[in-house]
Amino acid sequence: MKILVCITNVPDTTAKITFTDNDTKLNKAGVQYIIGPYDDYALARAVELKEQLGGSVTVLHVGEADADPQIRKALAIGADDAIRVNAEPLDSYFTAAQIAHVAAENKYDLILMGRESIDFNSGVVHGLVGEMLGIPSYSPVMKLDINGTTATLAREIDGGKETLSVSLPLVLGCQEPISEWKIPNMRGIMTARTKPLNVVEPVSGEVLTSPEKYSLPAPKGACKMIAAAEAETLIKLLRTEAKVI
Amino acid sequence: MSVLIFVELDNGAVKKTSLEAVAYGAEVAKLTGTTATVLALGKADASSLAQTGAFGAGKVLHAADEKLTHENSLAYADVLAQAVQQENSKIVIISKSGLGDAVAARAAAKLKAGIVSGVTELPVINGSFTVKRSIYTGKAFSNVEVKSDIKILVVKKNAIEAAESTGTAAVESFTPALRDSDFQASVGSVEKASSELSLTEADIIVSGGRGMKGPENWQPLLDFAKALGAATGCSKPVSDLDWRPHHEHIGQTGIKVAPNLYIACGISGAIQHLAGVNGSKYIVVINKDPEAPFFKAADYGIVGDIFEVLPKLTKAVEDLK
């Protein structure tokens, strides 16, 4: 079983988002970066599948060198080697083209990633990669088992879930509870230092969309407090003031 | 050259979020001096398809093949790409959902189209084509220029006010070529809480957190939701503890919702939960802890015991009727 796990390098979920350079760049000062939480689930399941079935787990990141500590963490969690495509991932199509290029060269049975990156929240890279490679893609996958060349998976659909059986190779966008996040142990951290991290240059690809300017939401007005003893007032306000019921 | 809108169906009827996408597509069509065409797949209710005309659609392409009734993003994307080519469409509009993103992505790769997901406003077209999208899970926005010839916009709920007028759209039958390779997955069980309102479609959501103290205490919340005609959600700890099913989990790693009214009961308001609800028009927070961070993100707040407050609210709603 040859598994590729694509990870994103994103601001921590609790990070305060601000912009610099006339609102054209994220202000990275004081922002802690992490492996995307959904990608972390994908990685954890990949490592479990490798333990169960043998094979290898390769981590792929499209991004710049500041992601290397997060890539090392993925190696410490149990990936065997890593590839970093040295390019800023600003457009889904461009990013997917990079992943598809690496995948086409190395022929993986399974390509896992998070259902979406938590910076741009597009949730489209798995679908793009699947189509570029001409193989099926499914998301969000909550359960994944492999039996021979068949994957059995459960994915979330609107208001419920369904199970599917489908032949490998596949591209899957993952979310909990596909696995539990893994924390690297000391041995993992030590061995991660010497595992290969290959940096490759991007293949040329068209950038079809480009961010021009960032902005923050308008600040929220003060919260109107209602005494618990007069809770009914809330319903009146929702009808007459907010007009939402 | 028409603007093409891919719609999702629920039991043959066009989903409300998709009707919003139709209204959005119709506005884009006006901006670009063309018409809006709807694409609907699988078994569909003819009157519901025609009703998209009231939201601005000029015509509906309906691919009625029974094989397309079950949700299948691979086949849907293939059919969408064929419809884009037939109509010579340059702009495709899809409502944001798991299915919408999947269809948009695979169609984009087929058409070499630029794709922007999470669009929150109408595009600005003056020489260039720019749209505003939500990023960092609602903590910020980005204005994105789309440079490709064909553009796919995946639009968030509440991106525009979808006003229903009169008018019906002409429904034309569409017979795309279907590929066997798109139908190879065998579908096992489908679990769908069909009686419940879908969270992503709901106008009002009542949500419970750890402050509800246990799964056995949910009845007052369910009663309140029922009185309001609201869907019910929950916080991550509640879903992790199995007090409520996982598909009710709202937040950064769960479902993102954007109702008109979000009522949080006994949820402290961790930033990961706020990330899932910050698209809501109005937020009400009920919590016994006056220091709960959620109050900072709320429009209305009540500090008090959930189990005393909820029955009062339910009664007040019933008294309105």
PDB file of N, CA and C in Angstrom, chain A residues 13 30 50-51 67-68 74 101 142 149-150 162 164 171 176 181 198 202 206 208 212 214-215 223 235 240 243:
ATOM      1  N   THR A  13      -5.932  27.291  14.734  1.00  0.00           N
ATOM      2  CA  THR A  13      -7.353  27.663  14.739  1.00  0.00           C
ATOM      3  C   THR A  13      -7.655  28.848  15.650  1.00  0.00           C
ATOM      4  N   GLY A  30       3.616  36.572  15.245  1.00  0.00           N
ATOM      5  CA  GLY A  30       2.915  35.994  16.390  1.00  0.00           C
ATOM      6  C   GLY A  30       1.929  34.898  16.028  1.00  0.00           C
ATOM      7  N   LYS A  50      -0.772   1.867   7.118  1.00  0.00           N
ATOM      8  CA  LYS A  50       0.564   1.333   6.832  1.00  0.00           C
ATOM      9  C   LYS A  50       0.943   0.277   7.876  1.00  0.00           C
ATOM     10  N   GLU A  51       0.646   0.572   9.138  1.00  0.00           N
ATOM     11  CA  GLU A  51       0.961  -0.391  10.194  1.00  0.00           C
ATOM     12  C   GLU A  51       0.212  -1.704   9.972  1.00  0.00           C
ATOM     13  N   ALA A  67       7.369  25.887   6.158  1.00  0.00           N
ATOM     14  CA  ALA A  67       6.532  24.744   6.529  1.00  0.00           C
ATOM     15  C   ALA A  67       7.361  23.550   6.996  1.00  0.00           C
ATOM     16  N   ASP A  68       8.686  23.614   6.846  1.00  0.00           N
ATOM     17  CA  ASP A  68       9.503  22.435   7.143  1.00  0.00           C
ATOM     18  C   ASP A  68       9.306  21.881   8.563  1.00  0.00           C
ATOM     19  N   ALA A  74       5.108  15.732  10.710  1.00  0.00           N
ATOM     20  CA  ALA A  74       4.379  14.656  10.027  1.00  0.00           C
ATOM     21  C   ALA A  74       5.267  13.422   9.904  1.00  0.00           C
ATOM     22  N   HIS A 101       0.929  16.170 -10.409  1.00  0.00           N
ATOM     23  CA  HIS A 101       2.200  15.875 -11.079  1.00  0.00           C
ATOM     24  C   HIS A 101       3.029  14.886 -10.259  1.00  0.00           C
ATOM     25  N   MET A 142     -15.290   9.826   6.588  1.00  0.00           N
ATOM     26  CA  MET A 142     -15.251   9.721   8.048  1.00  0.00           C
ATOM     27  C   MET A 142     -14.765   8.351   8.521  1.00  0.00           C
ATOM     28  N   THR A 149      -7.673  -4.507  -3.006  1.00  0.00           N
ATOM     29  CA  THR A 149      -7.643  -3.288  -3.823  1.00  0.00           C
ATOM     30  C   THR A 149      -8.963  -2.524  -3.722  1.00  0.00           C
ATOM     31  N   THR A 150      -9.755  -2.861  -2.697  1.00  0.00           N
ATOM     32  CA  THR A 150     -11.047  -2.191  -2.526  1.00  0.00           C
ATOM     33  C   THR A 150     -11.052  -1.367  -1.241  1.00  0.00           C
ATOM     34  N   GLU A 162     -23.272   7.943   4.118  1.00  0.00           N
ATOM     35  CA  GLU A 162     -23.457   6.749   3.309  1.00  0.00           C
ATOM     36  C   GLU A 162     -22.144   6.001   3.232  1.00  0.00           C
ATOM     37  N   LEU A 164     -19.649   3.451   0.952  1.00  0.00           N
ATOM     38  CA  LEU A 164     -19.343   3.141  -0.441  1.00  0.00           C
ATOM     39  C   LEU A 164     -18.223   2.104  -0.489  1.00  0.00           C
ATOM     40  N   VAL A 171      -8.648   9.345  -4.474  1.00  0.00           N
ATOM     41  CA  VAL A 171      -8.278  10.563  -3.745  1.00  0.00           C
ATOM     42  C   VAL A 171      -9.375  10.826  -2.727  1.00  0.00           C
ATOM     43  N   GLU A 176     -12.733  14.004  10.831  1.00  0.00           N
ATOM     44  CA  GLU A 176     -13.000  13.118  11.949  1.00  0.00           C
ATOM     45  C   GLU A 176     -14.342  12.424  11.709  1.00  0.00           C
ATOM     46  N   TRP A 181      -6.151  12.063  16.215  1.00  0.00           N
ATOM     47  CA  TRP A 181      -4.873  12.736  15.988  1.00  0.00           C
ATOM     48  C   TRP A 181      -3.768  12.012  16.733  1.00  0.00           C
ATOM     49  N   ASN A 198      12.483  15.854   0.421  1.00  0.00           N
ATOM     50  CA  ASN A 198      12.954  16.309  -0.889  1.00  0.00           C
ATOM     51  C   ASN A 198      12.220  17.566  -1.313  1.00  0.00           C
ATOM     52  N   PRO A 202       8.282  23.671  -8.587  1.00  0.00           N
ATOM     53  CA  PRO A 202       6.962  23.412  -9.163  1.00  0.00           C
ATOM     54  C   PRO A 202       7.036  23.189 -10.667  1.00  0.00           C
ATOM     55  N   GLU A 206      -0.739  27.139 -14.906  1.00  0.00           N
ATOM     56  CA  GLU A 206      -1.375  28.443 -14.946  1.00  0.00           C
ATOM     57  C   GLU A 206      -2.016  28.766 -13.611  1.00  0.00           C
ATOM     58  N   LEU A 208      -5.016  30.465 -12.254  1.00  0.00           N
ATOM     59  CA  LEU A 208      -6.277  30.919 -12.850  1.00  0.00           C
ATOM     60  C   LEU A 208      -7.008  31.940 -11.988  1.00  0.00           C
ATOM     61  N   GLU A 212      -6.348  39.539  -4.598  1.00  0.00           N
ATOM     62  CA  GLU A 212      -5.927  40.912  -4.831  1.00  0.00           C
ATOM     63  C   GLU A 212      -5.780  41.667  -3.513  1.00  0.00           C
ATOM     64  N   TYR A 214      -7.105  41.576   0.930  1.00  0.00           N
ATOM     65  CA  TYR A 214      -7.786  40.908   2.037  1.00  0.00           C
ATOM     66  C   TYR A 214      -8.516  41.940   2.882  1.00  0.00           C
ATOM     67  N   SER A 215      -9.528  41.481   3.606  1.00  0.00           N
ATOM     68  CA  SER A 215     -10.226  42.396   4.509  1.00  0.00           C
ATOM     69  C   SER A 215     -10.784  41.618   5.697  1.00  0.00           C
ATOM     70  N   CYS A 223     -23.535  43.301  22.513  1.00  0.00           N
ATOM     71  CA  CYS A 223     -24.572  42.290  22.761  1.00  0.00           C
ATOM     72  C   CYS A 223     -25.635  42.881  23.677  1.00  0.00           C
ATOM     73  N   ILE A 235     -37.926  36.895  22.710  1.00  0.00           N
ATOM     74  CA  ILE A 235     -38.751  36.471  21.574  1.00  0.00           C
ATOM     75  C   ILE A 235     -39.383  37.700  20.908  1.00  0.00           C
ATOM     76  N   THR A 240     -39.699  41.751  16.536  1.00  0.00           N
ATOM     77  CA  THR A 240     -39.939  43.146  16.159  1.00  0.00           C
ATOM     78  C   THR A 240     -38.667  43.893  15.757  1.00  0.00           C
ATOM     79  N   LYS A 243     -36.404  40.852  13.432  1.00  0.00           N
ATOM     80  CA  LYS A 243     -37.335  40.352  12.399  1.00  0.00           C
ATOM     81  C   LYS A 243     -36.864  39.020  11.797  1.00  0.00           C
TER      82      LYS A 243
END
